[in-house]
């Protein structure tokens, strides 16, 4: 697994807004989207390109266009927050969903919905702002691998990651993980510390 931690002052500033417990849901949502705009370009690095002819206002020449299909998969619910920046930056991308919740006692993933396009050779970008135990992430990655998609085609995008989750993804050789922060640890309830709380609840305003 290749780990890429996006760095920069803007990222730090946005993360602080997300971490504050008094940030209202609408600002939390807006800020997650902005952080997505910093993470998605990193996730789309290395897409296949084709050389095309272009006529600029000044001359004729060559330029490059993305030639690889891209599938963004939101892991429900919180992953929905990263769809607007993803398709905002790359409107040609396709969209899929995986619904997985955590059993709060065992912390193991319980799948309840999946719908995503299978496109040969595509880059698959899995979106979930929180990489905690890594159980849900592993389930979703294994689901795609079972369909013949290679780990090299997969990028997992999280905003905050726990070391425990990162360790659990290390066995997926070829996978790329893009994140904005690696936090200290998980608490006894499986929440990331210091983290930002329940991203799904805060994004939806259900808390
Ligand atoms: N999911 C969340 O939304 N927050 C955590 O801290 C861990 C898992």
mmCIF file of C-alpha atoms in Angstrom, residues 21-106:
data_model
loop_
_atom_site.group_PDB
_atom_site.id
_atom_site.type_symbol
_atom_site.label_atom_id
_atom_site.label_comp_id
_atom_site.label_asym_id
_atom_site.label_seq_id
_atom_site.Cartn_x
_atom_site.Cartn_y
_atom_site.Cartn_z
ATOM 1 C CA UNK A 21 -17.096 20.215 18.021
ATOM 2 C CA UNK A 22 -19.122 23.414 17.670
ATOM 3 C CA UNK A 23 -18.836 23.596 13.873
ATOM 4 C CA UNK A 24 -22.436 23.446 12.547
ATOM 5 C CA UNK A 25 -23.415 20.752 10.038
ATOM 6 C CA UNK A 26 -23.611 23.138 7.067
ATOM 7 C CA UNK A 27 -20.087 24.453 7.656
ATOM 8 C CA UNK A 28 -18.816 20.917 8.344
ATOM 9 C CA UNK A 29 -20.248 19.817 4.972
ATOM 10 C CA UNK A 30 -18.821 22.824 3.131
ATOM 11 C CA UNK A 31 -15.401 22.281 4.697
ATOM 12 C CA UNK A 32 -15.329 18.554 3.869
ATOM 13 C CA UNK A 33 -16.012 19.484 0.252
ATOM 14 C CA UNK A 34 -13.137 21.971 0.259
ATOM 15 C CA UNK A 35 -10.771 19.384 1.707
ATOM 16 C CA UNK A 36 -11.971 17.031 -1.006
ATOM 17 C CA UNK A 37 -10.726 19.538 -3.564
ATOM 18 C CA UNK A 38 -7.232 19.085 -2.108
ATOM 19 C CA UNK A 39 -7.419 15.278 -1.882
ATOM 20 C CA UNK A 40 -9.034 14.316 -5.209
ATOM 21 C CA UNK A 41 -6.237 15.748 -7.425
ATOM 22 C CA UNK A 42 -3.748 13.595 -5.504
ATOM 23 C CA UNK A 43 -6.020 10.567 -6.006
ATOM 24 C CA UNK A 44 -6.200 11.189 -9.767
ATOM 25 C CA UNK A 45 -2.456 11.519 -10.300
ATOM 26 C CA UNK A 46 -1.050 9.092 -12.828
ATOM 27 C CA UNK A 47 -4.267 8.627 -14.831
ATOM 28 C CA UNK A 48 -3.580 7.428 -18.357
ATOM 29 C CA UNK A 49 -3.307 10.239 -20.905
ATOM 30 C CA UNK A 50 -3.554 10.413 -24.680
ATOM 31 C CA UNK A 51 -1.844 12.909 -26.928
ATOM 32 C CA UNK A 52 -4.280 15.044 -28.905
ATOM 33 C CA UNK A 53 -3.953 17.702 -31.549
ATOM 34 C CA UNK A 54 -5.045 21.182 -30.485
ATOM 35 C CA UNK A 55 -5.398 24.450 -32.256
ATOM 36 C CA UNK A 56 -4.700 27.270 -29.831
ATOM 37 C CA UNK A 57 -5.498 30.908 -30.687
ATOM 38 C CA UNK A 58 -1.824 31.192 -31.600
ATOM 39 C CA UNK A 59 -0.779 27.967 -33.349
ATOM 40 C CA UNK A 60 -1.429 24.276 -33.960
ATOM 41 C CA UNK A 61 0.154 21.787 -31.586
ATOM 42 C CA UNK A 62 -0.307 18.814 -29.266
ATOM 43 C CA UNK A 63 -1.700 18.474 -25.776
ATOM 44 C CA UNK A 64 -2.882 15.683 -23.434
ATOM 45 C CA UNK A 65 -6.299 14.396 -22.334
ATOM 46 C CA UNK A 66 -7.272 11.811 -19.721
ATOM 47 C CA UNK A 67 -8.015 8.557 -21.558
ATOM 48 C CA UNK A 68 -8.742 6.322 -18.558
ATOM 49 C CA UNK A 69 -12.227 5.827 -17.112
ATOM 50 C CA UNK A 70 -12.687 6.928 -13.507
ATOM 51 C CA UNK A 71 -15.227 5.496 -11.052
ATOM 52 C CA UNK A 72 -15.837 7.305 -7.765
ATOM 53 C CA UNK A 73 -17.398 5.081 -5.090
ATOM 54 C CA UNK A 74 -18.955 6.767 -2.066
ATOM 55 C CA UNK A 75 -19.066 4.614 1.046
ATOM 56 C CA UNK A 76 -22.375 5.618 2.618
ATOM 57 C CA UNK A 77 -23.157 7.868 4.333
ATOM 58 C CA UNK A 78 -20.135 10.077 4.958
ATOM 59 C CA UNK A 79 -18.465 9.265 1.625
ATOM 60 C CA UNK A 80 -21.258 11.210 -0.109
ATOM 61 C CA UNK A 81 -19.550 14.378 1.111
ATOM 62 C CA UNK A 82 -16.633 13.783 -1.274
ATOM 63 C CA UNK A 83 -18.749 13.217 -4.403
ATOM 64 C CA UNK A 84 -19.317 16.946 -5.159
ATOM 65 C CA UNK A 85 -15.571 17.776 -5.225
ATOM 66 C CA UNK A 86 -14.825 14.559 -7.135
ATOM 67 C CA UNK A 87 -17.270 15.145 -9.980
ATOM 68 C CA UNK A 88 -16.718 18.896 -9.777
ATOM 69 C CA UNK A 89 -13.069 18.320 -10.647
ATOM 70 C CA UNK A 90 -13.677 15.405 -13.013
ATOM 71 C CA UNK A 91 -17.241 15.480 -14.403
ATOM 72 C CA UNK A 92 -16.578 12.532 -16.729
ATOM 73 C CA UNK A 93 -16.208 10.260 -13.694
ATOM 74 C CA UNK A 94 -18.836 7.593 -13.030
ATOM 75 C CA UNK A 95 -20.397 7.158 -9.595
ATOM 76 C CA UNK A 96 -21.039 4.102 -7.436
ATOM 77 C CA UNK A 97 -22.172 3.477 -3.861
ATOM 78 C CA UNK A 98 -21.400 0.961 -1.170
ATOM 79 C CA UNK A 99 -23.584 0.959 1.915
ATOM 80 C CA UNK A 100 -21.768 -0.492 4.891
ATOM 81 C CA UNK A 101 -22.398 0.202 8.556
ATOM 82 C CA UNK A 102 -20.331 -0.811 11.548
ATOM 83 C CA UNK A 103 -21.714 -3.209 14.125
ATOM 84 C CA UNK A 104 -21.089 -0.971 17.159
ATOM 85 C CA UNK A 105 -20.203 -3.944 19.382
ATOM 86 C CA UNK A 106 -17.900 -5.944 17.127
#
